[in-house]
CSV table of C-alpha atoms and ligand atoms in Angstrom, one decimal:
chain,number,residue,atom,x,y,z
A,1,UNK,CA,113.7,113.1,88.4
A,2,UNK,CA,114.7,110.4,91.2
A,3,UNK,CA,115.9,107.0,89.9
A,4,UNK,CA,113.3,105.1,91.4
A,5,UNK,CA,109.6,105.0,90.9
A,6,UNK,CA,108.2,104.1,94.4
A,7,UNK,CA,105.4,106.2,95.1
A,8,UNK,CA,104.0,109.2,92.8
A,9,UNK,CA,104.8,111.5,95.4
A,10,UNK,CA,108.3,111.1,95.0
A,11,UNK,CA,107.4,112.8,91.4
A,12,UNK,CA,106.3,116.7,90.6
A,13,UNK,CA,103.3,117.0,88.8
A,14,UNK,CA,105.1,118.5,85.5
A,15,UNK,CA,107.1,114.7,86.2
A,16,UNK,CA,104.2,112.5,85.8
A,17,UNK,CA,102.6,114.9,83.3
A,18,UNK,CA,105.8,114.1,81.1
A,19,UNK,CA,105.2,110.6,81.9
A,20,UNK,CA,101.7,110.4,80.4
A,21,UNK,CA,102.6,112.7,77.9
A,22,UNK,CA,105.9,109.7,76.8
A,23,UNK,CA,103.3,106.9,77.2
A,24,UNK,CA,101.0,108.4,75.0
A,25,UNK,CA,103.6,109.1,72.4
A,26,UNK,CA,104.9,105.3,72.7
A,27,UNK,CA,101.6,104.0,72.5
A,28,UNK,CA,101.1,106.0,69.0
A,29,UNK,CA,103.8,104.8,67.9
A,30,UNK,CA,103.3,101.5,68.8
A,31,UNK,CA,100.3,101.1,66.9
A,32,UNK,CA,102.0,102.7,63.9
A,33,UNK,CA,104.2,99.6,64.2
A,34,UNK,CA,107.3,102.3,64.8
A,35,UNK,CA,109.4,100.2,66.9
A,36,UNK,CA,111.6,102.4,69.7
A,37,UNK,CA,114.2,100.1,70.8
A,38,UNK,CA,115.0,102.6,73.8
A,39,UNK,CA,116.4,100.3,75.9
A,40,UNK,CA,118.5,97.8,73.0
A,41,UNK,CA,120.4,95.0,75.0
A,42,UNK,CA,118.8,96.1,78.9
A,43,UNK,CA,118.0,93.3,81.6
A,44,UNK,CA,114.6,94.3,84.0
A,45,UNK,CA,115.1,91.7,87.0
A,46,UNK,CA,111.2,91.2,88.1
A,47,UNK,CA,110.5,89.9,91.8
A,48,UNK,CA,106.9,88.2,92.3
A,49,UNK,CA,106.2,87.5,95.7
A,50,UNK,CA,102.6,87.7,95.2
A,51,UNK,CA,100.3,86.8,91.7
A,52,UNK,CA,100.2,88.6,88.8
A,53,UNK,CA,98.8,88.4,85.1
A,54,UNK,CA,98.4,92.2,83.9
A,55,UNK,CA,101.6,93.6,85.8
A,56,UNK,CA,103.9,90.6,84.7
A,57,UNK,CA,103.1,90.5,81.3
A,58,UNK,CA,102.9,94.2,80.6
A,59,UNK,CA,106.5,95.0,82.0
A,60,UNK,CA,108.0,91.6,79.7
A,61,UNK,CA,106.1,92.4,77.3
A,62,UNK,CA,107.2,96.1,77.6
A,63,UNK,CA,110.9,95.3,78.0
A,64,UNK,CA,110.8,93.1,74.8
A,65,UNK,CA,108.7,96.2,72.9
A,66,UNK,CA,111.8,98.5,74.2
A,67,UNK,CA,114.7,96.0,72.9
A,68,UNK,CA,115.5,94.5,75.8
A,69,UNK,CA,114.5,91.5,77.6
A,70,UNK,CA,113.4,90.9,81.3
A,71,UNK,CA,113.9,88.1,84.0
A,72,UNK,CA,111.6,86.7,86.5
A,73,UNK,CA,112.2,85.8,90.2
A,74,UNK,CA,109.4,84.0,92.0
A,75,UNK,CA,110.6,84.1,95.5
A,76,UNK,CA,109.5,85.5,99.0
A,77,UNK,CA,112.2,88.3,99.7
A,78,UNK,CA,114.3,88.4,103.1
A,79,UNK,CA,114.0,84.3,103.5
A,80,UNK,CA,117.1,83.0,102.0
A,81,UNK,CA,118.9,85.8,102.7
A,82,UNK,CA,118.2,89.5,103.1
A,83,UNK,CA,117.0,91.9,100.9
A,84,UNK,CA,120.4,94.2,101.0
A,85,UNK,CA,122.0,91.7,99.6
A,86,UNK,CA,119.8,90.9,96.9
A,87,UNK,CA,120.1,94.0,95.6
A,88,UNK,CA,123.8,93.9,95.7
A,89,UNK,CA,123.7,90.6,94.0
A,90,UNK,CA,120.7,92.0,90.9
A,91,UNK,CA,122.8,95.2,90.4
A,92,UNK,CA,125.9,93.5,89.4
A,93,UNK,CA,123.7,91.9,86.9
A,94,UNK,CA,121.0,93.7,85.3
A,95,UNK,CA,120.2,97.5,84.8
A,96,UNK,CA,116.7,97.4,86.7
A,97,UNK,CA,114.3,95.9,89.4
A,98,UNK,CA,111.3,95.6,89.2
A,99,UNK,CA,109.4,94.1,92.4
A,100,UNK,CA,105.9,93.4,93.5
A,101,UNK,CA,106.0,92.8,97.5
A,102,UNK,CA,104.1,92.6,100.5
A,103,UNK,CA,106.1,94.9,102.8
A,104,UNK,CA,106.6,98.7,101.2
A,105,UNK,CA,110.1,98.3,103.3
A,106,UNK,CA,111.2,95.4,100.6
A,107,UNK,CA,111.2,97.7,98.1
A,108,UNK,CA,112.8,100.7,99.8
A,109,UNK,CA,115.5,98.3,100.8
A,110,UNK,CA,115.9,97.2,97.2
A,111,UNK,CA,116.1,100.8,96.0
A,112,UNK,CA,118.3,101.6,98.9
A,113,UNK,CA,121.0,99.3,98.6
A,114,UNK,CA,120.7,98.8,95.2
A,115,UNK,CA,122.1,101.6,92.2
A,116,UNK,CA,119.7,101.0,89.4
A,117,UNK,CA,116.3,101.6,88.9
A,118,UNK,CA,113.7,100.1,91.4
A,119,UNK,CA,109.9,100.1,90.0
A,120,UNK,CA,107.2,99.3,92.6
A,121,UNK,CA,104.9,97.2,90.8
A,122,UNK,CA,102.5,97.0,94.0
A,123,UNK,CA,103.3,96.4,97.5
A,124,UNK,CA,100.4,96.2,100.5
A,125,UNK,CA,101.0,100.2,100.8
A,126,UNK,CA,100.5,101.5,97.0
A,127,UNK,CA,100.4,100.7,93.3
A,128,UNK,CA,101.8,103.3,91.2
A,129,UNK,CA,102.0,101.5,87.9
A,130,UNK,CA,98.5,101.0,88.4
A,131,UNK,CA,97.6,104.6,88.9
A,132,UNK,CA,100.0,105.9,86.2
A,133,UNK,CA,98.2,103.7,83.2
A,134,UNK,CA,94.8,104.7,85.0
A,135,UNK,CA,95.4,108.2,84.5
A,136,UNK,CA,96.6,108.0,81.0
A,137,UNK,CA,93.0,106.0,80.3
A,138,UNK,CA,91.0,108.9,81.6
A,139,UNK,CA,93.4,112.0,80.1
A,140,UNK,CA,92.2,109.5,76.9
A,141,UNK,CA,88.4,109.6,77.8
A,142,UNK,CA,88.1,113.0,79.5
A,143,UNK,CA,90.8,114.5,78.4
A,144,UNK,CA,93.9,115.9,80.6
A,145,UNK,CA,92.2,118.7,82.9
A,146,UNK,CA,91.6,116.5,86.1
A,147,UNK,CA,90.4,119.3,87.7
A,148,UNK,CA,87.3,119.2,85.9
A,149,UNK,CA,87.1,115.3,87.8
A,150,UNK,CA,85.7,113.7,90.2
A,151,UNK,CA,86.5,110.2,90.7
A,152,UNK,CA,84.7,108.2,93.5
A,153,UNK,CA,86.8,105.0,94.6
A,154,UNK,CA,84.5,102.5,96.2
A,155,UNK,CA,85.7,99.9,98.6
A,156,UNK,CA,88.3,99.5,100.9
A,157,UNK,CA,91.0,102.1,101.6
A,158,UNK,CA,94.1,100.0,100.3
A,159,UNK,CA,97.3,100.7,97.9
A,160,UNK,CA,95.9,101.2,95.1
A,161,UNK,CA,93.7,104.6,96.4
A,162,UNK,CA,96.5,105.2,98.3
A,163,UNK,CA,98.3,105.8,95.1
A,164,UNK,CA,95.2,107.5,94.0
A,165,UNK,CA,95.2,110.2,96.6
A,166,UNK,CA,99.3,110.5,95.9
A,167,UNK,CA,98.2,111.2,92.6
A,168,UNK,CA,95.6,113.7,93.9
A,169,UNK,CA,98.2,115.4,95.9
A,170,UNK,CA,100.0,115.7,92.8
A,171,UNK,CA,97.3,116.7,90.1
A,172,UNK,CA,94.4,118.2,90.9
A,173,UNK,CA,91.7,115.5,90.6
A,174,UNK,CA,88.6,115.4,92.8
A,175,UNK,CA,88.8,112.4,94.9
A,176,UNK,CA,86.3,110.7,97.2
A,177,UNK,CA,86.4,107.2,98.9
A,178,UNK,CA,83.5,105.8,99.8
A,179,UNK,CA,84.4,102.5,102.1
A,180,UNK,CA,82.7,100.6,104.8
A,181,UNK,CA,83.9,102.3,108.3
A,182,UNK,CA,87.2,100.5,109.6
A,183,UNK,CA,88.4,100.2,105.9
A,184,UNK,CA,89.6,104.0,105.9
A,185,UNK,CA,93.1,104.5,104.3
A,186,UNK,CA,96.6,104.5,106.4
A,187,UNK,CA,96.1,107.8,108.4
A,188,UNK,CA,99.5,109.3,107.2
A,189,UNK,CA,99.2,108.8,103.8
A,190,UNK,CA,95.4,110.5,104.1
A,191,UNK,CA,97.1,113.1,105.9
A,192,UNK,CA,100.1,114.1,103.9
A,193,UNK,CA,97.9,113.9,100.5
A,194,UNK,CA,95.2,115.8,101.7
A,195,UNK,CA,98.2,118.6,103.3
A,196,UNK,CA,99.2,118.9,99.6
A,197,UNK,CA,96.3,117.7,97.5
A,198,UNK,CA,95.7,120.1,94.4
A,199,UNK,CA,92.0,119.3,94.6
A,200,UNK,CA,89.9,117.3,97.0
A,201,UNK,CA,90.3,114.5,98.9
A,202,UNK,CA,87.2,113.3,101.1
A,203,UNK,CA,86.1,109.9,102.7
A,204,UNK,CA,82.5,109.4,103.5
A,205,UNK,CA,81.0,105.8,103.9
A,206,UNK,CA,77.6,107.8,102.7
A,207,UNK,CA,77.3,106.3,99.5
A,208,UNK,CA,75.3,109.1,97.9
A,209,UNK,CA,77.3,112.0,98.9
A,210,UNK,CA,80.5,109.9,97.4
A,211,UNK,CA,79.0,108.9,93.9
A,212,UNK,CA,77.2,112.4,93.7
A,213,UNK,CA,78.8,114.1,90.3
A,214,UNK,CA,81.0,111.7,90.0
A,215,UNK,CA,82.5,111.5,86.3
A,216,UNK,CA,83.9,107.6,87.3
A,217,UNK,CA,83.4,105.4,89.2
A,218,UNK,CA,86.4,102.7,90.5
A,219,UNK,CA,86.2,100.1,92.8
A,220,UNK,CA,89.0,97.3,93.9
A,221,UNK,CA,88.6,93.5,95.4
A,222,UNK,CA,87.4,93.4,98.6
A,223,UNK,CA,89.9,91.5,100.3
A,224,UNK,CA,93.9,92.5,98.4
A,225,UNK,CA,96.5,89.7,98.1
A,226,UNK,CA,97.7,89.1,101.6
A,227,UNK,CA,94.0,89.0,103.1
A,228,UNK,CA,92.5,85.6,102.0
A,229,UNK,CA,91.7,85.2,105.2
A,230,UNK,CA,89.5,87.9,105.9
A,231,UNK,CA,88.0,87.3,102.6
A,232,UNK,CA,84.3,85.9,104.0
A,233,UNK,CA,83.9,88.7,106.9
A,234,UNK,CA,84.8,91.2,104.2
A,235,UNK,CA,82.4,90.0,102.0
A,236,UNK,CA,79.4,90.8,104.5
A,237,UNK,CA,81.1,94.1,105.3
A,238,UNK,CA,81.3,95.4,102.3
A,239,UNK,CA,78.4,93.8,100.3
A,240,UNK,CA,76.2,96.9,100.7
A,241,UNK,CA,79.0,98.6,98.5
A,242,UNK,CA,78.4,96.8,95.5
A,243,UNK,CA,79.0,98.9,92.2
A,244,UNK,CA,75.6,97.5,90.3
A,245,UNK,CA,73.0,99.6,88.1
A,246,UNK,CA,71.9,101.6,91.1
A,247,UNK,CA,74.8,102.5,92.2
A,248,UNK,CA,76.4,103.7,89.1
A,249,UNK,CA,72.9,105.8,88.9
A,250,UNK,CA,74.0,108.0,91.5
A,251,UNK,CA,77.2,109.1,89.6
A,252,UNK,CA,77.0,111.2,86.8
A,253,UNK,CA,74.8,109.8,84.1
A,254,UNK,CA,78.0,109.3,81.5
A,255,UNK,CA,80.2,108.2,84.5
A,256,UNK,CA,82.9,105.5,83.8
A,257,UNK,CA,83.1,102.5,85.7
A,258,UNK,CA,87.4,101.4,86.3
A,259,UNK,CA,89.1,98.5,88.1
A,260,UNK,CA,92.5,97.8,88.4
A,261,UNK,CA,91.3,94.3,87.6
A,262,UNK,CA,91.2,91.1,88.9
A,263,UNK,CA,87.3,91.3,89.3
A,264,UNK,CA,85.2,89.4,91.5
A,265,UNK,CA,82.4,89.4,89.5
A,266,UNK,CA,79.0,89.4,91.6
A,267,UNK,CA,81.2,91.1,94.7
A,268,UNK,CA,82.6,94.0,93.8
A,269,UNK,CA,80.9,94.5,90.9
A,270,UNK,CA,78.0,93.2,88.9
A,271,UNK,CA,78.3,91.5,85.4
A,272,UNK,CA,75.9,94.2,84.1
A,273,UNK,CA,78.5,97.1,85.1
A,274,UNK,CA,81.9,95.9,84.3
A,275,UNK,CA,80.4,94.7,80.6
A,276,UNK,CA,78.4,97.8,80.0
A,277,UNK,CA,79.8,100.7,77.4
A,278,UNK,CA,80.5,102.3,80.3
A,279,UNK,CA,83.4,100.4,81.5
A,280,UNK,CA,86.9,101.1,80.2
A,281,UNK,CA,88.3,98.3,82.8
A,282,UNK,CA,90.7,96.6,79.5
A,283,UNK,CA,91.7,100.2,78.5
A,284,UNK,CA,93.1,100.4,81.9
A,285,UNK,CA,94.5,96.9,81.2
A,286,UNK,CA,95.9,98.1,78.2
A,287,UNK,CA,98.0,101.2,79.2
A,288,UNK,CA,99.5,99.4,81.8
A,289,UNK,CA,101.9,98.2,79.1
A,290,UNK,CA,102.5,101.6,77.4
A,291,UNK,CA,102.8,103.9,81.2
A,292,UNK,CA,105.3,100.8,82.4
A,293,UNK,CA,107.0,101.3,79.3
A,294,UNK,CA,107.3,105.2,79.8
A,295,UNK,CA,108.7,104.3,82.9
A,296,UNK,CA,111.1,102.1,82.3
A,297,UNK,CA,112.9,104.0,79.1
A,298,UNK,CA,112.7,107.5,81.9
A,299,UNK,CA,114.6,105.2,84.4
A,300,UNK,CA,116.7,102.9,82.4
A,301,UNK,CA,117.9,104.7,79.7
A,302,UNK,CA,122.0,106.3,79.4
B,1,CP,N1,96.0,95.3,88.2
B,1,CP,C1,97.1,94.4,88.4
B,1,CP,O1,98.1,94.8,88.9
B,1,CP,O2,96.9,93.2,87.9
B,1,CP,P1,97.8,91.9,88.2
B,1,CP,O3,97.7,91.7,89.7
B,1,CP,O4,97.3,90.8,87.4
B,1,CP,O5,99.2,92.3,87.9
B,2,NVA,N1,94.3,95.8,96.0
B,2,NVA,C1,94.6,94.6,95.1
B,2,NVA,C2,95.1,95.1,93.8
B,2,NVA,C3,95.4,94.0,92.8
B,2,NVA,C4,95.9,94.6,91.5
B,2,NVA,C5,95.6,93.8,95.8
B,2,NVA,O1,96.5,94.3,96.4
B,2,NVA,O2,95.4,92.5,95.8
């Protein structure tokens, strides 16, 4: 297994099946109040240079869980002085990173020049922590046979169904974006999943053909960290792809409803949605703390 965890396609599919399979187990045994102090007197460095509430409390909450402790950096990377050296200065210090940027470089850089462990914890490419905990929610739900899936993303084409169609090219779910044309995914990343996806991979911006069969349904804020700006024009853009009652009614009629979360309530999603039994959007929440935590004693561990 590689030392970092970047993107999911750096991983085989047994990899991030053993992944989900350790998250599971630490989850168990979490709630059987066995405590697995994998990672007994380890330092997580974790670089913010954009918001967080679910990503920065799952991984210091995760590294406290495992024994060890973690250390936060609010800064914007390559202003005071450059990345490289950063990571030459965190290595000398602590036995992983941890970083949530808006250039996808940053982190490479970081994992580059750095010689421990380098977690993505979402850049303006992908979100792979995201995914990971996602998937662990629905092999919960649906059990693990993604084949048997379809999962219709609706929204804009952005990191975090970029790591969903890395995951598709990986295990063989059935993947459709639905998304306002213009908001299509980065054409190489569509590309290279789709050359090695193990099931489907389409993008339509016909609503109906993407919700049809669908076993959940995911959507995403309109406008990612970064885009504030575009925020108003997006909204008119994309108001027509709204996961409300109707839509959902085009997916299957059991079909979950995900989001990474932070919701916009009344944007992305209606109230009536995100609170009905359908919804397992604090599941999702919830295994981000348990998937991290398989990830971190996989990379930082020996
Ligand atoms: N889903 C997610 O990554 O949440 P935060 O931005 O709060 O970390
Ligand atoms: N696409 C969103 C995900 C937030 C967890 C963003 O990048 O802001």
């Amino acid at each position: 297994m590689v030392g970092d965890f970047i993107s999911l396609l750096d991983f085989s599919p047994d990899e991030i099946v053993g992944l989900l399979d350790f998250a599971e187990l630490l989850k168990r045994q979490h709630k059987e109040g066995i405590q697995h102090h994998l990672l007994e007197g380890k330092v997580l460095a974790m670089i913010f240079e954009k918001p967080s509430l679910r990503t920065r409390l799952t991984f210091q909450i995760g590294m406290f869980q495992l024994g060890g402790h973690a250390v936060l950096i609010d800064t914007q990377l390559g202003q005071r002085e450059s990345v490289p050296d950063v990571a030459r200065n965190l290595e000398r210090w602590v036995d992983g990173i941890m970083a949530r940027t808006y250039r996808h470089e940053h982190v490479l850089q970081l994992a580059e020049h750095a010689s421990v462990p380098v977690i993505n914890a979402l850049t303006d490419k992908l979100h792979p922590c995201q995914i990971l905990a996602d998937a662990q929610v629905l092999r919960e739900h649906r059990g693990g046979d993604f084949s048997s899936l379809k999962l219709a993303f609706v929204g804009d084409g952005n990191n975090v169904f970029h790591s969903w169609a890395e995951f598709a090219a990986r295990l063989p779910l059935n993947l459709s974006l639905v998304c306002p044309p213009g908001y299509e995914p980065d054409p190489q990343i569509l590309a290279q999943t789709r050359a090695e996806a193990r099931g489907t991979i389409e993008v339509t911006h016909d609503i109906e053909t993407g919700l049809k069969d669908a076993d959940a349904v995911y959507t995403d804020v309109w406008a990612s960290m970064g885009q504030e700006e575009e925020a108003a024009a997006r909204e008119k853009i994309f108001s027509p792809y709204q996961v409300n009652a109707a839509m959902m009614a085009l997916a299957r009629r059991d079909a979950l409803f995900m989001h990474c979360l932070p919701a916009h309530r009344g944007s992305e999603v209606t109230d009536e949605v995100i609170d009905s039994p359908h919804s397992i959007v604090f599941d999702q929440a919830e295994n981000r703390l348990h998937a991290q935590k398989a990830v971190l004693a996989t990379l930082m561990r020996g």
